[in-house]
Coordinates of C-alpha atoms in Angstrom, one line a residue:
X1 CA -114.4 44.5 38.0
X2 CA -114.7 46.1 34.6
X3 CA -111.4 47.7 34.1
X4 CA -109.6 44.7 35.5
X5 CA -111.5 42.5 33.1
X6 CA -110.8 44.7 30.2
X7 CA -107.0 44.8 30.9
X8 CA -107.1 41.1 31.4
X9 CA -108.9 40.5 28.1
X10 CA -106.4 42.7 26.3
X11 CA -103.5 40.8 27.7
X12 CA -104.9 37.5 27.0
X13 CA -105.8 38.6 23.3
X14 CA -102.2 39.8 22.8
X15 CA -100.9 36.4 23.9
X16 CA -103.4 34.6 21.5
X17 CA -102.5 36.5 18.4
X18 CA -98.8 36.4 19.0
X19 CA -98.4 33.1 17.1
X20 CA -100.6 34.4 14.3
X21 CA -98.6 37.5 14.0
X22 CA -95.3 35.4 13.7
X23 CA -97.0 33.3 11.1
X24 CA -98.3 36.1 9.0
X25 CA -95.0 37.9 9.2
X26 CA -93.2 34.8 8.0
X27 CA -95.6 34.3 5.1
X28 CA -95.3 37.9 4.0
X29 CA -91.5 37.7 4.0
X30 CA -91.6 34.4 2.1
X31 CA -94.0 35.9 -0.5
X32 CA -91.8 39.0 -0.9
X33 CA -88.7 36.7 -1.3
X34 CA -90.5 34.6 -3.9
X35 CA -91.4 37.6 -6.1
X36 CA -87.9 39.1 -5.5
X37 CA -86.5 35.9 -6.8
X38 CA -88.6 36.2 -10.0
X39 CA -87.6 39.8 -10.4
X40 CA -83.8 39.2 -9.9
X41 CA -83.8 36.3 -12.3
X42 CA -85.2 38.6 -15.1
X43 CA -82.4 41.1 -14.8
X44 CA -79.3 38.9 -14.1
X45 CA -77.1 37.8 -17.0
X46 CA -75.0 34.7 -17.2
X47 CA -75.3 30.9 -17.1
X48 CA -78.5 29.4 -15.9
X49 CA -76.7 28.0 -12.7
X50 CA -75.2 31.3 -11.9
X51 CA -78.6 33.2 -12.3
X52 CA -80.5 30.5 -10.3
X53 CA -78.1 30.5 -7.3
X54 CA -77.6 34.3 -7.2
X55 CA -81.4 34.9 -7.4
X56 CA -82.0 32.3 -4.5
X57 CA -79.3 33.9 -2.3
X58 CA -80.6 37.5 -2.9
X59 CA -84.2 36.5 -2.3
X60 CA -83.3 34.6 0.9
X61 CA -81.4 37.6 2.2
X62 CA -84.4 39.8 1.4
X63 CA -86.8 37.5 3.3
X64 CA -84.5 37.2 6.4
X65 CA -84.0 41.0 6.4
X66 CA -87.8 41.7 6.2
X67 CA -88.6 39.1 8.8
X68 CA -85.9 40.4 11.3
X69 CA -86.7 44.1 10.8
X70 CA -90.4 43.7 11.3
X71 CA -89.9 41.4 14.3
X72 CA -87.8 44.1 15.9
X73 CA -90.4 46.7 15.2
X74 CA -93.2 44.6 16.5
X75 CA -91.2 43.9 19.6
X76 CA -89.9 47.3 20.7
X77 CA -92.3 49.9 19.2
X78 CA -95.3 48.9 21.4
X79 CA -93.2 48.7 24.6
X80 CA -91.6 52.3 24.2
X81 CA -93.7 55.0 25.9
X82 CA -91.4 58.0 25.8
X83 CA -92.3 60.5 23.1
X84 CA -88.6 61.1 21.9
X85 CA -87.8 57.5 21.9
X86 CA -91.0 56.6 20.0
X87 CA -90.3 59.2 17.4
X88 CA -86.8 57.8 17.0
X89 CA -88.3 54.4 16.4
X90 CA -90.6 55.8 13.8
X91 CA -87.8 57.5 12.0
X92 CA -85.8 54.2 12.1
X93 CA -88.9 52.3 10.8
X94 CA -89.3 54.8 8.0
X95 CA -85.7 54.3 6.9
X96 CA -86.2 50.6 7.0
X97 CA -89.2 50.9 4.9
X98 CA -87.3 52.8 2.3
X99 CA -84.5 50.2 2.2
X100 CA -87.0 47.5 2.0
X101 CA -88.6 49.1 -1.1
X102 CA -85.3 49.8 -2.6
X103 CA -84.2 46.1 -2.4
X104 CA -87.4 44.4 -2.7
X105 CA -90.5 46.2 -3.8
X106 CA -89.5 47.2 -7.3
X107 CA -88.4 43.7 -7.9
X108 CA -91.8 42.4 -6.8
X109 CA -93.4 44.9 -9.1
X110 CA -91.1 43.7 -11.9
X111 CA -92.3 40.0 -11.3
X112 CA -95.9 41.1 -11.1
X113 CA -96.0 43.3 -14.2
X114 CA -92.7 42.8 -16.0
X115 CA -94.2 41.1 -19.1
X116 CA -97.0 43.6 -19.3
X117 CA -94.5 46.5 -19.0
X118 CA -92.4 45.1 -21.9
X119 CA -95.4 44.8 -24.0
X120 CA -96.3 48.4 -23.2
X121 CA -92.8 49.3 -24.2
X122 CA -93.1 47.6 -27.6
X123 CA -96.6 49.1 -28.1
X124 CA -95.3 52.6 -27.5
X125 CA -92.3 52.0 -29.8
X126 CA -94.7 50.5 -32.4
X127 CA -96.9 53.6 -32.3
X128 CA -93.8 55.8 -32.9
X129 CA -92.8 53.7 -35.8
X130 CA -96.2 54.0 -37.4
X131 CA -96.2 57.9 -36.9
X132 CA -92.6 58.0 -38.6
X133 CA -93.8 55.9 -41.5
X134 CA -96.9 58.0 -42.1
X135 CA -94.7 61.2 -41.9
X136 CA -92.2 59.8 -44.3
X137 CA -95.0 58.7 -46.7
X138 CA -96.5 62.1 -46.6
X139 CA -93.2 63.8 -47.2
X140 CA -92.5 61.6 -50.1
X141 CA -95.9 62.3 -51.7
X142 CA -95.7 66.1 -51.0
X143 CA -94.0 66.5 -54.4
X144 CA -97.0 65.1 -56.0
X145 CA -98.8 68.3 -55.1
X146 CA -96.5 70.0 -57.7
X147 CA -97.7 67.7 -60.5
X148 CA -100.8 69.7 -61.5
X149 CA -98.8 72.9 -61.9
X150 CA -96.2 71.3 -64.0
X151 CA -98.8 69.6 -66.1
X152 CA -100.7 72.9 -66.7
X153 CA -97.4 74.6 -67.6
X154 CA -96.6 71.9 -70.1
X155 CA -100.1 72.0 -71.7
X156 CA -99.9 75.8 -72.0
X157 CA -96.6 75.7 -73.8
X158 CA -97.8 73.0 -76.1
X159 CA -101.1 74.8 -76.8
X160 CA -99.2 78.0 -77.6
X161 CA -96.8 76.2 -79.9
X162 CA -99.7 74.6 -81.7
X163 CA -101.5 77.9 -82.1
X164 CA -98.5 79.6 -83.4
X165 CA -97.9 76.8 -85.9
X166 CA -101.4 76.7 -87.2
X167 CA -102.5 80.2 -87.0
X168 CA -99.6 82.5 -86.0
X169 CA -101.3 83.5 -82.8
X170 CA -98.1 85.0 -81.5
X171 CA -96.1 86.4 -84.4
X172 CA -99.0 86.7 -87.0
X173 CA -97.2 84.3 -89.3
X174 CA -98.0 80.6 -89.5
X175 CA -95.5 77.9 -89.6
X176 CA -92.8 76.3 -87.5
X177 CA -90.4 78.9 -86.8
X178 CA -88.2 79.9 -83.8
X179 CA -91.1 80.7 -81.5
X180 CA -92.7 77.3 -82.3
X181 CA -89.5 75.7 -81.5
X182 CA -88.9 77.4 -78.2
X183 CA -92.5 76.7 -77.0
X184 CA -92.2 73.1 -78.0
X185 CA -88.9 72.9 -76.1
X186 CA -90.4 74.4 -72.9
X187 CA -93.5 72.1 -73.2
X188 CA -91.1 69.1 -73.6
X189 CA -89.2 70.0 -70.5
X190 CA -92.3 70.4 -68.4
X191 CA -93.7 67.1 -69.6
X192 CA -90.5 65.3 -68.6
X193 CA -90.7 66.9 -65.2
X194 CA -94.3 65.8 -64.8
X195 CA -93.3 62.2 -65.8
X196 CA -90.5 62.3 -63.1
X197 CA -93.1 63.3 -60.5
X198 CA -95.5 60.6 -61.6
X199 CA -93.0 57.9 -61.9
X200 CA -92.0 58.5 -58.2
X201 CA -95.6 57.7 -57.0
X202 CA -95.3 54.0 -57.7
X203 CA -92.0 53.7 -55.9
X204 CA -93.4 55.5 -52.8
X205 CA -96.4 53.3 -52.8
X206 CA -94.3 50.1 -53.0
X207 CA -92.2 51.2 -50.1
X208 CA -95.2 52.2 -48.0
X209 CA -96.7 48.8 -48.5
X210 CA -93.5 47.2 -47.4
X211 CA -93.4 49.4 -44.2
X212 CA -97.0 48.6 -43.5
X213 CA -96.4 44.9 -43.7
X214 CA -93.5 45.4 -41.2
X215 CA -95.9 47.2 -38.9
X216 CA -98.5 44.5 -39.1
X217 CA -95.9 41.9 -38.0
X218 CA -94.7 44.1 -35.1
X219 CA -98.4 44.4 -34.0
X220 CA -98.8 40.6 -34.0
X221 CA -95.6 40.3 -31.7
X222 CA -97.1 42.8 -29.3
X223 CA -100.5 41.2 -29.0
X224 CA -99.4 37.5 -29.3
X225 CA -99.5 35.6 -25.9
X226 CA -96.4 33.7 -25.0
X227 CA -92.9 34.3 -23.6
X228 CA -91.9 37.9 -24.0
X229 CA -88.1 37.4 -24.6
X230 CA -88.3 35.8 -28.0
X231 CA -91.1 38.3 -29.1
X232 CA -88.9 41.2 -28.1
X233 CA -86.0 39.9 -30.1
X234 CA -88.1 39.5 -33.2
X235 CA -89.7 42.7 -32.7
X236 CA -86.2 44.5 -32.6
X237 CA -85.4 42.8 -35.9
X238 CA -88.6 44.0 -37.5
X239 CA -87.9 47.5 -36.2
X240 CA -84.5 47.5 -38.0
X241 CA -86.1 46.7 -41.2
X242 CA -88.7 49.2 -40.8
X243 CA -86.2 51.9 -40.2
X244 CA -84.5 51.1 -43.5
X245 CA -87.9 51.5 -45.2
X246 CA -88.5 54.9 -43.7
X247 CA -85.1 56.0 -44.6
X248 CA -85.7 54.9 -48.2
X249 CA -89.0 56.8 -48.2
X250 CA -87.2 59.9 -47.3
X251 CA -84.7 59.5 -50.2
X252 CA -87.5 58.8 -52.7
X253 CA -89.1 62.2 -52.5
X254 CA -88.6 64.2 -55.8
X255 CA -89.0 67.7 -54.3
X256 CA -85.2 68.3 -54.6
X257 CA -85.3 67.1 -58.2
X258 CA -88.3 69.4 -59.0
X259 CA -86.4 72.2 -57.6
X260 CA -83.3 71.7 -59.7
X261 CA -85.5 71.0 -62.8
X262 CA -87.5 74.3 -62.2
X263 CA -84.2 76.3 -61.7
X264 CA -82.8 74.9 -64.9
X265 CA -85.9 76.2 -66.8
X266 CA -84.8 79.8 -66.1
X267 CA -81.1 79.6 -65.8
X268 CA -80.7 77.2 -68.7
X269 CA -83.0 79.1 -71.0
X270 CA -81.5 79.2 -74.6
X271 CA -83.7 81.1 -77.0
X272 CA -83.2 80.2 -80.7
X273 CA -82.2 82.8 -83.3
X274 CA -85.0 84.5 -85.0
X275 CA -85.3 82.9 -88.4
X276 CA -87.8 85.2 -89.9
X277 CA -87.5 85.9 -93.6
X278 CA -88.0 89.6 -93.1
X279 CA -86.7 92.0 -90.4
X280 CA -90.2 92.6 -89.3
X281 CA -90.9 88.9 -88.7
X282 CA -87.6 88.5 -86.9
X283 CA -88.5 91.5 -84.7
X284 CA -91.8 89.9 -83.8
X285 CA -90.1 86.6 -83.1
X286 CA -87.6 88.2 -80.7
X287 CA -90.4 89.9 -78.8
X288 CA -92.4 86.7 -78.4
X289 CA -89.3 84.8 -77.3
X290 CA -88.6 87.4 -74.7
X291 CA -92.2 87.2 -73.4
X292 CA -91.7 83.4 -73.3
X293 CA -88.5 83.9 -71.4
X294 CA -90.4 86.1 -68.9
X295 CA -93.2 83.3 -68.5
X296 CA -90.7 80.7 -68.1
X297 CA -88.9 82.6 -65.4
X298 CA -92.1 83.1 -63.4
X299 CA -93.0 79.5 -63.8
X300 CA -89.5 78.5 -62.6
X301 CA -89.8 80.8 -59.6
X302 CA -93.2 79.5 -58.5
X303 CA -92.0 75.9 -58.8
X304 CA -88.9 76.6 -56.9
X305 CA -90.8 78.2 -54.1
X306 CA -93.2 75.3 -53.8
X307 CA -90.3 72.8 -53.8
X308 CA -88.5 74.9 -51.1
X309 CA -91.7 74.7 -48.9
X310 CA -91.6 71.0 -49.2
X311 CA -88.0 70.6 -48.5
X312 CA -88.4 72.9 -45.5
X313 CA -90.3 70.0 -43.7
X314 CA -87.9 68.6 -41.1
X315 CA -86.4 65.2 -41.7
X316 CA -87.7 62.3 -39.6
X317 CA -85.1 61.3 -37.1
X318 CA -84.1 57.6 -37.0
X319 CA -85.9 55.9 -34.3
X320 CA -84.2 52.9 -32.5
X321 CA -85.8 50.2 -30.4
X322 CA -84.0 49.9 -27.2
X323 CA -84.6 46.5 -25.4
X324 CA -85.4 46.9 -21.8
X325 CA -85.4 44.4 -18.8
X326 CA -88.6 43.8 -17.1
X327 CA -87.5 45.9 -14.1
X328 CA -86.6 48.8 -16.3
X329 CA -89.8 48.7 -18.2
X330 CA -91.8 48.7 -14.9
X331 CA -90.0 51.7 -13.6
X332 CA -90.3 53.6 -16.9
X333 CA -93.9 52.9 -17.3
X334 CA -94.8 52.9 -13.6
X335 CA -97.9 55.2 -14.1
X336 CA -99.5 52.4 -16.2
X337 CA -99.0 49.7 -13.5
X338 CA -100.0 51.5 -10.4
X339 CA -102.1 48.4 -9.0
X340 CA -99.0 46.2 -9.5
X341 CA -96.9 48.7 -7.6
X342 CA -99.4 48.9 -4.8
X343 CA -99.5 45.2 -4.4
X344 CA -95.8 44.8 -4.5
X345 CA -95.3 47.5 -1.8
X346 CA -98.1 46.2 0.4
X347 CA -96.5 42.8 0.6
X348 CA -93.5 44.5 2.3
X349 CA -95.3 47.4 4.2
X350 CA -98.3 45.5 5.5
X351 CA -96.5 44.8 9.0
X352 CA -96.6 48.6 9.5
X353 CA -100.3 48.1 10.2
X354 CA -99.4 45.3 12.8
X355 CA -97.0 47.5 14.5
X356 CA -99.6 50.3 14.9
X357 CA -102.2 47.9 16.2
X358 CA -99.9 46.5 18.8
X359 CA -98.8 49.9 19.9
X360 CA -102.2 51.2 20.4
X361 CA -103.4 48.0 22.2
X362 CA -100.3 48.2 24.5
X363 CA -101.1 51.8 25.3
X364 CA -104.7 50.9 26.3
X365 CA -103.4 48.0 28.4
X366 CA -101.0 50.2 30.3
X367 CA -103.7 52.8 31.0
X368 CA -106.0 50.1 32.3
X369 CA -103.2 48.4 34.4
X370 CA -102.1 51.6 36.0
X371 CA -105.4 52.1 37.7
X372 CA -105.4 48.5 39.1
X373 CA -101.7 48.1 40.0
X374 CA -102.4 47.6 43.7
X375 CA -105.4 45.5 43.3
X376 CA -103.6 43.1 40.9
X377 CA -100.9 42.6 43.5
X378 CA -103.0 42.0 46.8
X379 CA -103.5 38.4 48.0
X380 CA -106.5 36.8 49.8
X381 CA -104.6 36.6 53.1
X382 CA -103.8 40.4 52.9
X383 CA -107.4 41.0 52.3
X384 CA -108.6 38.9 55.2
X385 CA -106.0 40.6 57.5
X386 CA -107.2 44.1 56.3
X387 CA -110.8 43.3 57.2
X388 CA -109.9 42.0 60.6
X389 CA -107.9 45.2 61.4
X390 CA -110.8 47.2 60.2
X391 CA -113.2 45.5 62.6
X392 CA -110.8 45.9 65.6
X393 CA -110.4 49.6 64.9
X394 CA -114.2 49.9 65.0
X395 CA -114.3 48.0 68.4
X396 CA -111.7 50.2 70.0
X397 CA -113.5 53.3 68.9
X398 CA -110.8 54.5 66.4
X399 CA -113.4 54.4 63.6
X400 CA -117.1 55.2 64.0
X401 CA -119.2 52.2 63.7
X402 CA -121.4 54.2 61.2
X403 CA -118.4 54.9 59.1
X404 CA -118.9 53.0 55.9
X405 CA -116.2 51.2 54.1
X406 CA -114.4 53.5 51.8
X407 CA -115.3 53.0 48.1
X408 CA -113.1 54.3 45.4
X409 CA -114.3 54.9 41.9
X410 CA -112.0 52.1 40.7
X411 CA -113.3 49.4 43.2
X412 CA -116.6 48.1 44.4
X413 CA -117.4 47.6 48.1
X414 CA -116.5 44.1 49.2
X415 CA -119.2 42.4 51.3
X416 CA -118.2 41.3 54.6
X417 CA -118.0 37.6 55.1
X418 CA -117.7 35.7 58.5
X419 CA -114.1 34.7 59.2
X420 CA -113.3 31.1 59.9
X421 CA -112.2 30.6 63.5
X422 CA -108.7 29.6 62.5
X423 CA -108.3 32.8 60.5
X424 CA -109.5 35.1 63.4
X425 CA -106.7 37.1 65.0
X426 CA -105.9 36.6 68.7
X427 CA -107.4 39.0 71.1
X428 CA -105.3 42.0 72.1
X429 CA -104.1 42.2 75.8
X430 CA -106.1 45.4 76.2
X431 CA -109.4 43.6 75.7
X432 CA -108.7 40.6 78.1
X433 CA -109.8 40.8 81.8
X434 CA -106.8 39.9 84.0
X435 CA -107.2 37.2 86.7
X436 CA -105.5 38.0 89.9
X437 CA -104.2 34.6 90.9
X438 CA -100.6 35.4 91.0
X439 CA -101.1 37.6 94.1
X440 CA -102.2 34.7 96.4
X441 CA -99.9 32.5 98.4
X442 CA -99.9 28.7 98.1
X443 CA -101.1 28.0 101.8
X444 CA -103.9 30.6 101.3
X445 CA -107.1 28.9 100.4
X446 CA -109.7 30.5 98.2
X447 CA -111.0 33.7 99.5
X448 CA -114.3 33.4 101.5
X449 CA -117.1 35.7 101.3

């Protein structure tokens, strides 16, 4: 019969894969334990012996817990048919899965992608240091933008002083007087300020080259193959040196010095006494020096405003390289290692699929077995007795001879087979003709016709 054969095949298949299921579960538990050992070893501190035994004990406990938990689920979930009880088992299984991921999966991910995650951490930190160095260099060179203005102001004062000395362009009288002296003084101050700005450029360039060399070393440490721990330690040492370079660059900027020098131009302006031989010349010198004072004040205000704008740029905060363990790095940069996380979790969660498969197969087996429960329990002797009883019922007229053998949708009509003589039931008293021998006396002979 088809249903009977289907249920039989399902049952036999379940028995056949039972050993394979146990083997697969043991291999998965062992694999999870191995990767858990690698992950635990990377985060424990202490002597080599302590780390070894502690990691072995923890990984063994994880393997046993995973094997025991999934064995329970594989045994009980397929057998439970009640909806409430099955929901309770599913909730229990979900809690167990969360606990397994908490004690094993993240360590598996650390073992699979720990070194790559630490390299990712160093690469991200390196990018931040590169940005800080560029910003510090730009801030240090920002004062260089003031150099053209200072140089133009110095040239203008020197040009006016020369014109006054040679042709009396300002006072109308040639020679070196008070006006020439004042203009030469302002030009000299502006020239000194321009020299200060120019001199800082070489120092800034030298510090930037030193910082670039540190960055190049750090890039090599990130990309060089090999053990990650020594590379991480050397990377940290280079990061400390680079931080010092960035701090020095911020101190090298001359914007504050330019601001102070430009403020001194106006506040510290000292006009010489007019030395004209006549009152008219002295009056003209006073008017020119007042004009120079106004021009110096305007130049001072412009330079001060430009320096304030540069100084308003926020300072670069000191960046520190924080070493991480492989597990911490995997958790922090989890989005970059989704395939590793998927593999680590799949090792622990794959038995969920086996539980669901067994549950579905057992449900199908129960549905098929329910329709064949009586047919599975009947014996050959019972079948023969049932057939003999059916024939006697036909002979006695209880059933019509034309009444066919009832056929249910679940069963096929069984062809009648001739019964063996030994298996035929003894005739009933109602069907035997009685012989009247007990009525005659012993001395009576046989009845004569």
